[in-house]
Amino acid sequence: MGRSPCCDKAHTNKGAWTKEEDQRLVSYIQAHGEGCWRSLPKAAGLMRCGKSCRLRWINYLRPDLKRGNFTEKEDELIIKLHGFLGNKWSLIAGRLPGRTDNEIKNYWNTHIKRKLLSRGIDPHTHHPITAATAAFLTAPEICSAVPETADTSDNKCHSDSCSGGGSPNYVDLNLDLSISLPYYSSPQPSPYSDDASTAVAAVRAPEICFCYRLGFRGGDACVCESLKEHLVLRLAIRN
DNA sequence: AATCCCCGCAACCGCCTCCGG
DNA sequence: TCCGGAGGCGGTTGCGGGGAT
């Protein structure tokens, strides 16, 4: 037993959309608005999956889409927002009018990553690439195999599939997952100044105390008030 | 002129979250 | 409170166009 498919795959078109399909979708949405995507294809006379219709509309047919190259200003805003939000493309797209999450994701992967690397910045962490990081990133293979024996004392990989043949197992990498409040030893200039600050400010209200989300009650152990200036402590939810 | 290769983008897939019954 | 349906999201794939050889 499993999840029921979102559509009958045997009777749906796949691949590139034709002009006629686009026209059908546009005229249907203009007449009826965005509604139930699952029933839309049938109602619009399209042999498409509802998800496919939604994607086509959002990423390509929507009238408010901005077409054309990204501006330098948009580039910088994306970089700043990515540093703050990570791969939350839909949130980033929400701050760039006329741009879609898919478009930004593609643009990130094809242009901005390269741009940051050329600046010597790690596109994942947004920190300068150190020699060690560079060596790590450029390593031809990184062994991800789980050691077959419990003996990890020598910090070597014993997997046959590992071509490293006992190469160092990157023992310096701490892969423990933890959640903690960000901490600055001294006030720092916000990296989200200028455009990004206005963008972030725009998504600030209503604010949610992160301590509360972690289970504290009534402000117990909550330090948000005293650290109000630290933007990253307070997460905001878009409406 | 033909072929190959790389890059960019549109679209798909599968998982997650939300919401209503 | 649980469950299932629907929408949403991020990662990945594959095709087409354009440049290089």
mmCIF file of C-alpha atoms (C1' of nucleotides) in Angstrom:
data_model
loop_
_atom_site.group_PDB
_atom_site.id
_atom_site.type_symbol
_atom_site.label_atom_id
_atom_site.label_comp_id
_atom_site.label_asym_id
_atom_site.label_seq_id
_atom_site.Cartn_x
_atom_site.Cartn_y
_atom_site.Cartn_z
ATOM 1 C CA MET A 1 0.000 0.000 0.000
ATOM 2 C CA GLY A 2 1.230 3.444 -0.711
ATOM 3 C CA ARG A 3 0.325 6.942 -1.549
ATOM 4 C CA SER A 4 -2.161 7.166 -4.359
ATOM 5 C CA PRO A 5 -0.664 8.744 -7.457
ATOM 6 C CA CYS A 6 -1.577 12.363 -8.009
ATOM 7 C CA CYS A 7 -2.861 11.528 -11.456
ATOM 8 C CA ASP A 8 -3.373 8.715 -13.885
ATOM 9 C CA LYS A 9 0.051 8.538 -15.455
ATOM 10 C CA ALA A 10 -1.129 6.375 -18.319
ATOM 11 C CA HIS A 11 -3.345 9.122 -19.630
ATOM 12 C CA THR A 12 -1.248 12.211 -19.064
ATOM 13 C CA ASN A 13 1.117 14.038 -21.352
ATOM 14 C CA LYS A 14 4.642 14.641 -20.184
ATOM 15 C CA GLY A 15 7.489 16.782 -21.366
ATOM 16 C CA ALA A 16 7.419 20.170 -22.959
ATOM 17 C CA TRP A 17 4.151 22.045 -23.091
ATOM 18 C CA THR A 18 2.630 22.979 -26.429
ATOM 19 C CA LYS A 19 1.245 26.411 -27.198
ATOM 20 C CA GLU A 20 -2.221 24.982 -27.290
ATOM 21 C CA GLU A 21 -1.847 23.499 -23.822
ATOM 22 C CA ASP A 22 -0.518 26.796 -22.524
ATOM 23 C CA GLN A 23 -3.441 28.614 -24.043
ATOM 24 C CA ARG A 24 -5.930 26.222 -22.498
ATOM 25 C CA LEU A 25 -4.366 26.560 -19.090
ATOM 26 C CA VAL A 26 -4.159 30.329 -19.229
ATOM 27 C CA SER A 27 -7.700 30.823 -20.398
ATOM 28 C CA TYR A 28 -9.025 28.405 -17.813
ATOM 29 C CA ILE A 29 -7.228 30.143 -14.955
ATOM 30 C CA GLN A 30 -8.245 33.570 -16.258
ATOM 31 C CA ALA A 31 -11.834 32.422 -16.253
ATOM 32 C CA HIS A 32 -11.896 30.437 -13.028
ATOM 33 C CA GLY A 33 -8.834 31.479 -11.079
ATOM 34 C CA GLU A 34 -6.317 29.218 -9.398
ATOM 35 C CA GLY A 35 -8.319 26.585 -7.644
ATOM 36 C CA CYS A 36 -8.077 22.873 -7.191
ATOM 37 C CA TRP A 37 -5.050 21.810 -9.203
ATOM 38 C CA ARG A 38 -6.019 18.169 -9.069
ATOM 39 C CA SER A 39 -9.292 18.716 -10.858
ATOM 40 C CA LEU A 40 -8.057 21.536 -13.075
ATOM 41 C CA PRO A 41 -6.607 19.440 -15.915
ATOM 42 C CA LYS A 42 -9.865 17.643 -16.505
ATOM 43 C CA ALA A 43 -11.904 20.820 -16.238
ATOM 44 C CA ALA A 44 -9.561 22.633 -18.601
ATOM 45 C CA GLY A 45 -9.434 19.765 -21.036
ATOM 46 C CA LEU A 46 -5.755 19.094 -20.477
ATOM 47 C CA MET A 47 -4.124 15.694 -20.482
ATOM 48 C CA ARG A 48 -1.725 16.805 -17.764
ATOM 49 C CA CYS A 49 -1.057 16.104 -14.143
ATOM 50 C CA GLY A 50 -2.391 18.765 -11.789
ATOM 51 C CA LYS A 51 1.049 19.314 -10.387
ATOM 52 C CA SER A 52 2.402 19.826 -13.861
ATOM 53 C CA CYS A 53 -0.271 22.464 -14.515
ATOM 54 C CA ARG A 54 0.543 24.263 -11.308
ATOM 55 C CA LEU A 55 4.241 24.271 -12.101
ATOM 56 C CA ARG A 56 3.688 25.483 -15.631
ATOM 57 C CA TRP A 57 1.496 28.307 -14.423
ATOM 58 C CA ILE A 58 3.728 29.392 -11.565
ATOM 59 C CA ASN A 59 7.025 29.124 -13.382
ATOM 60 C CA TYR A 60 6.115 30.216 -16.863
ATOM 61 C CA LEU A 61 2.614 31.445 -17.581
ATOM 62 C CA ARG A 62 1.834 33.719 -14.653
ATOM 63 C CA PRO A 63 1.353 37.249 -15.983
ATOM 64 C CA ASP A 64 3.401 38.939 -13.272
ATOM 65 C CA LEU A 65 6.599 37.099 -14.109
ATOM 66 C CA LYS A 66 9.659 39.165 -14.820
ATOM 67 C CA ARG A 67 11.508 37.785 -17.792
ATOM 68 C CA GLY A 68 15.104 38.378 -18.657
ATOM 69 C CA ASN A 69 18.469 38.363 -17.013
ATOM 70 C CA PHE A 70 19.003 38.876 -13.319
ATOM 71 C CA THR A 71 20.415 42.261 -12.407
ATOM 72 C CA GLU A 72 23.513 42.732 -10.312
ATOM 73 C CA LYS A 73 21.262 43.989 -7.531
ATOM 74 C CA GLU A 74 19.172 40.852 -7.692
ATOM 75 C CA ASP A 75 22.348 38.744 -7.643
ATOM 76 C CA GLU A 76 23.520 40.342 -4.444
ATOM 77 C CA LEU A 77 20.119 40.081 -2.848
ATOM 78 C CA ILE A 78 19.919 36.387 -3.669
ATOM 79 C CA ILE A 79 23.359 35.819 -2.201
ATOM 80 C CA LYS A 80 22.450 37.637 1.000
ATOM 81 C CA LEU A 81 19.125 35.896 1.338
ATOM 82 C CA HIS A 82 20.705 32.530 0.652
ATOM 83 C CA GLY A 83 23.200 33.185 3.386
ATOM 84 C CA PHE A 84 20.329 33.829 5.725
ATOM 85 C CA LEU A 85 17.796 31.270 4.540
ATOM 86 C CA GLY A 86 19.814 28.540 2.875
ATOM 87 C CA ASN A 87 18.167 26.602 0.048
ATOM 88 C CA LYS A 88 14.727 27.954 0.848
ATOM 89 C CA TRP A 89 14.140 28.971 -2.729
ATOM 90 C CA SER A 90 10.481 29.761 -2.295
ATOM 91 C CA LEU A 91 11.248 32.149 0.545
ATOM 92 C CA ILE A 92 14.000 33.778 -1.478
ATOM 93 C CA ALA A 93 11.675 34.045 -4.465
ATOM 94 C CA GLY A 94 9.151 35.728 -2.206
ATOM 95 C CA ARG A 95 11.556 38.614 -1.805
ATOM 96 C CA LEU A 96 12.213 38.980 -5.532
ATOM 97 C CA PRO A 97 9.070 40.148 -7.259
ATOM 98 C CA GLY A 98 8.489 38.447 -10.584
ATOM 99 C CA ARG A 99 10.998 35.689 -9.960
ATOM 100 C CA THR A 100 10.123 32.081 -9.270
ATOM 101 C CA ASP A 101 11.734 29.619 -6.906
ATOM 102 C CA ASN A 102 12.644 27.367 -9.810
ATOM 103 C CA GLU A 103 14.236 30.222 -11.698
ATOM 104 C CA ILE A 104 16.269 31.308 -8.699
ATOM 105 C CA LYS A 105 17.319 27.757 -7.943
ATOM 106 C CA ASN A 106 18.516 27.264 -11.492
ATOM 107 C CA TYR A 107 20.238 30.613 -11.492
ATOM 108 C CA TRP A 108 21.972 29.815 -8.238
ATOM 109 C CA ASN A 109 23.243 26.494 -9.494
ATOM 110 C CA THR A 110 24.417 27.787 -12.842
ATOM 111 C CA HIS A 111 25.690 31.270 -12.118
ATOM 112 C CA ILE A 112 25.931 32.362 -8.542
ATOM 113 C CA LYS A 113 27.705 29.279 -7.238
ATOM 114 C CA ARG A 114 30.432 29.869 -9.780
ATOM 115 C CA LYS A 115 30.487 33.548 -8.981
ATOM 116 C CA LEU A 116 31.002 32.921 -5.290
ATOM 117 C CA LEU A 117 33.676 30.312 -5.914
ATOM 118 C CA SER A 118 35.531 32.765 -8.106
ATOM 119 C CA ARG A 119 35.410 35.204 -5.196
ATOM 120 C CA GLY A 120 36.846 32.510 -2.955
ATOM 121 C CA ILE A 121 33.619 32.060 -1.051
ATOM 122 C CA ASP A 122 32.062 28.715 -0.253
ATOM 123 C CA PRO A 123 28.539 28.856 -1.702
ATOM 124 C CA HIS A 124 27.227 26.569 1.026
ATOM 125 C CA THR A 125 28.574 28.323 4.070
ATOM 126 C CA HIS A 126 29.179 31.774 2.600
ATOM 127 C CA HIS A 127 32.502 31.770 4.383
ATOM 128 C CA PRO A 128 35.842 32.321 2.680
ATOM 129 C CA ILE A 129 37.307 29.105 1.385
ATOM 130 C CA THR A 130 40.348 28.186 3.398
ATOM 131 C CA ALA A 131 43.108 26.007 2.033
ATOM 132 C CA ALA A 132 41.734 23.060 3.986
ATOM 133 C CA THR A 133 38.231 23.650 2.706
ATOM 134 C CA ALA A 134 39.483 23.991 -0.816
ATOM 135 C CA ALA A 135 41.355 20.712 -0.492
ATOM 136 C CA PHE A 136 38.232 19.076 0.860
ATOM 137 C CA LEU A 137 35.990 20.472 -1.859
ATOM 138 C CA THR A 138 38.369 19.494 -4.591
ATOM 139 C CA ALA A 139 39.045 15.987 -3.288
ATOM 140 C CA PRO A 140 38.289 13.582 -6.151
ATOM 141 C CA GLU A 141 36.322 11.261 -3.901
ATOM 142 C CA ILE A 142 35.009 11.522 -0.430
ATOM 143 C CA CYS A 143 34.320 8.233 1.238
ATOM 144 C CA SER A 144 30.805 8.081 2.612
ATOM 145 C CA ALA A 145 30.867 4.412 3.383
ATOM 146 C CA VAL A 146 30.076 3.298 6.890
ATOM 147 C CA PRO A 147 32.992 1.387 8.330
ATOM 148 C CA GLU A 148 32.174 -2.291 8.464
ATOM 149 C CA THR A 149 33.835 -2.850 11.774
ATOM 150 C CA ALA A 150 33.215 -1.140 15.034
ATOM 151 C CA ASP A 151 36.869 -0.418 15.341
ATOM 152 C CA THR A 152 37.244 3.135 14.225
ATOM 153 C CA SER A 153 40.168 3.828 16.407
ATOM 154 C CA ASP A 154 42.521 4.228 13.514
ATOM 155 C CA ASN A 155 40.150 6.645 11.795
ATOM 156 C CA LYS A 156 40.423 4.735 8.565
ATOM 157 C CA CYS A 157 37.748 3.497 6.295
ATOM 158 C CA HIS A 158 37.653 -0.276 5.944
ATOM 159 C CA SER A 159 35.063 -0.455 3.257
ATOM 160 C CA ASP A 160 36.017 -2.355 0.125
ATOM 161 C CA SER A 161 34.106 0.149 -1.934
ATOM 162 C CA CYS A 162 36.283 2.919 -0.728
ATOM 163 C CA SER A 163 39.048 3.678 -3.126
ATOM 164 C CA GLY A 164 40.785 5.657 -0.476
ATOM 165 C CA GLY A 165 42.417 2.505 0.845
ATOM 166 C CA GLY A 166 42.854 3.779 4.351
ATOM 167 C CA SER A 167 43.075 7.403 3.565
ATOM 168 C CA PRO A 168 42.290 9.821 6.356
ATOM 169 C CA ASN A 169 38.612 9.795 7.155
ATOM 170 C CA TYR A 170 38.244 13.536 7.660
ATOM 171 C CA VAL A 171 38.247 13.120 11.389
ATOM 172 C CA ASP A 172 38.125 16.848 11.843
ATOM 173 C CA LEU A 173 34.621 16.964 10.508
ATOM 174 C CA ASN A 174 32.051 17.049 13.256
ATOM 175 C CA LEU A 175 28.829 15.716 11.804
ATOM 176 C CA ASP A 176 26.850 15.933 15.039
ATOM 177 C CA LEU A 177 23.554 17.692 14.603
ATOM 178 C CA SER A 178 22.629 20.260 17.151
ATOM 179 C CA ILE A 179 20.324 23.207 17.552
ATOM 180 C CA SER A 180 21.582 26.270 19.244
ATOM 181 C CA LEU A 181 20.933 29.931 19.374
ATOM 182 C CA PRO A 182 23.368 31.967 17.364
ATOM 183 C CA TYR A 183 25.916 33.755 19.446
ATOM 184 C CA TYR A 184 28.062 36.741 18.727
ATOM 185 C CA SER A 185 30.711 37.692 21.188
ATOM 186 C CA SER A 186 30.388 41.295 20.197
ATOM 187 C CA PRO A 187 27.898 43.298 18.215
ATOM 188 C CA GLN A 188 28.506 42.833 14.533
ATOM 189 C CA PRO A 189 27.280 44.755 11.578
ATOM 190 C CA SER A 190 24.369 42.974 10.077
ATOM 191 C CA PRO A 191 25.238 41.172 6.870
ATOM 192 C CA TYR A 192 21.705 41.894 5.798
ATOM 193 C CA SER A 193 21.975 45.592 5.521
ATOM 194 C CA ASP A 194 20.851 47.682 2.595
ATOM 195 C CA ASP A 195 18.396 45.946 0.330
ATOM 196 C CA ALA A 196 18.385 42.712 2.218
ATOM 197 C CA SER A 197 17.523 44.372 5.489
ATOM 198 C CA THR A 198 14.442 45.896 4.025
ATOM 199 C CA ALA A 199 13.614 42.621 2.442
ATOM 200 C CA VAL A 200 14.024 40.719 5.681
ATOM 201 C CA ALA A 201 12.239 43.387 7.636
ATOM 202 C CA ALA A 202 9.338 42.955 5.319
ATOM 203 C CA VAL A 203 8.913 39.369 6.431
ATOM 204 C CA ARG A 204 9.412 40.089 10.085
ATOM 205 C CA ALA A 205 5.870 40.434 11.354
ATOM 206 C CA PRO A 206 4.425 38.565 13.069
ATOM 207 C CA GLU A 207 7.524 37.486 14.926
ATOM 208 C CA ILE A 208 7.732 34.220 16.750
ATOM 209 C CA CYS A 209 9.964 33.715 19.695
ATOM 210 C CA PHE A 210 12.276 30.833 18.897
ATOM 211 C CA CYS A 211 12.493 29.911 22.573
ATOM 212 C CA TYR A 212 8.779 29.351 22.571
ATOM 213 C CA ARG A 213 9.092 27.089 19.563
ATOM 214 C CA LEU A 214 11.644 25.074 21.414
ATOM 215 C CA GLY A 215 9.208 24.407 24.214
ATOM 216 C CA PHE A 216 9.845 27.163 26.725
ATOM 217 C CA ARG A 217 6.734 28.675 28.165
ATOM 218 C CA GLY A 218 5.743 32.200 28.991
ATOM 219 C CA GLY A 219 9.143 33.508 28.133
ATOM 220 C CA ASP A 220 10.940 31.200 30.545
ATOM 221 C CA ALA A 221 14.602 31.287 29.752
ATOM 222 C CA CYS A 222 13.790 33.491 26.837
ATOM 223 C CA VAL A 223 16.511 35.951 25.986
ATOM 224 C CA CYS A 224 14.927 37.361 22.896
ATOM 225 C CA GLU A 225 14.014 40.656 24.497
ATOM 226 C CA SER A 226 17.540 41.345 25.604
ATOM 227 C CA LEU A 227 18.904 40.389 22.231
ATOM 228 C CA LYS A 228 16.324 42.062 20.129
ATOM 229 C CA GLU A 229 18.934 43.565 17.881
ATOM 230 C CA HIS A 230 20.087 40.166 16.738
ATOM 231 C CA LEU A 231 17.910 39.562 13.783
ATOM 232 C CA VAL A 232 18.726 35.900 13.458
ATOM 233 C CA LEU A 233 17.196 35.110 16.840
ATOM 234 C CA ARG A 234 13.757 36.031 15.758
ATOM 235 C CA LEU A 235 12.191 34.162 12.945
ATOM 236 C CA ALA A 236 9.275 35.505 11.039
ATOM 237 C CA ILE A 237 6.491 33.714 9.334
ATOM 238 C CA ARG A 238 5.078 34.961 6.098
ATOM 239 C CA ASN A 239 1.314 35.209 5.854
ATOM 240 C "C1'" DA B 1 29.710 21.350 -42.697
ATOM 241 C "C1'" DA B 2 29.386 17.891 -39.309
ATOM 242 C "C1'" DT B 3 29.965 16.274 -34.846
ATOM 243 C "C1'" DC B 4 30.760 16.658 -30.073
ATOM 244 C "C1'" DC B 5 30.346 18.661 -25.718
ATOM 245 C "C1'" DC B 6 28.771 21.752 -22.333
ATOM 246 C "C1'" DC B 7 25.453 24.679 -20.266
ATOM 247 C "C1'" DG B 8 20.988 26.465 -19.066
ATOM 248 C "C1'" DC B 9 16.382 25.810 -18.289
ATOM 249 C "C1'" DA B 10 11.916 23.557 -18.095
ATOM 250 C "C1'" DA B 11 9.832 19.843 -16.181
ATOM 251 C "C1'" DC B 12 9.462 15.741 -13.288
ATOM 252 C "C1'" DC B 13 9.762 13.123 -8.962
ATOM 253 C "C1'" DG B 14 9.306 12.145 -4.342
ATOM 254 C "C1'" DC B 15 8.911 13.812 0.133
ATOM 255 C "C1'" DC B 16 6.982 17.000 3.502
ATOM 256 C "C1'" DT B 17 3.455 19.938 5.461
ATOM 257 C "C1'" DC B 18 -1.018 21.527 5.995
ATOM 258 C "C1'" DC B 19 -5.771 21.081 6.521
ATOM 259 C "C1'" DG B 20 -10.291 19.219 6.733
ATOM 260 C "C1'" DG B 21 -13.196 15.328 7.859
ATOM 261 C "C1'" DT C 1 -6.267 12.517 17.644
ATOM 262 C "C1'" DC C 2 -5.733 10.222 13.459
ATOM 263 C "C1'" DC C 3 -5.848 9.757 8.599
ATOM 264 C "C1'" DG C 4 -5.917 10.834 3.867
ATOM 265 C "C1'" DG C 5 -5.972 14.180 0.194
ATOM 266 C "C1'" DA C 6 -4.006 18.205 -1.867
ATOM 267 C "C1'" DG C 7 -0.630 21.654 -2.336
ATOM 268 C "C1'" DG C 8 4.080 23.065 -1.916
ATOM 269 C "C1'" DC C 9 8.972 22.550 -2.055
ATOM 270 C "C1'" DG C 10 13.693 21.159 -3.154
ATOM 271 C "C1'" DG C 11 16.569 17.984 -5.659
ATOM 272 C "C1'" DT C 12 17.339 15.937 -9.942
ATOM 273 C "C1'" DT C 13 16.890 14.845 -14.782
ATOM 274 C "C1'" DG C 14 16.826 15.347 -19.615
ATOM 275 C "C1'" DC C 15 16.408 17.965 -23.697
ATOM 276 C "C1'" DG C 16 17.629 21.661 -26.776
ATOM 277 C "C1'" DG C 17 20.614 25.315 -28.185
ATOM 278 C "C1'" DG C 18 24.966 27.178 -28.946
ATOM 279 C "C1'" DG C 19 29.890 27.198 -28.942
ATOM 280 C "C1'" DA C 20 34.118 24.550 -29.791
ATOM 281 C "C1'" DT C 21 36.682 21.396 -32.472
#
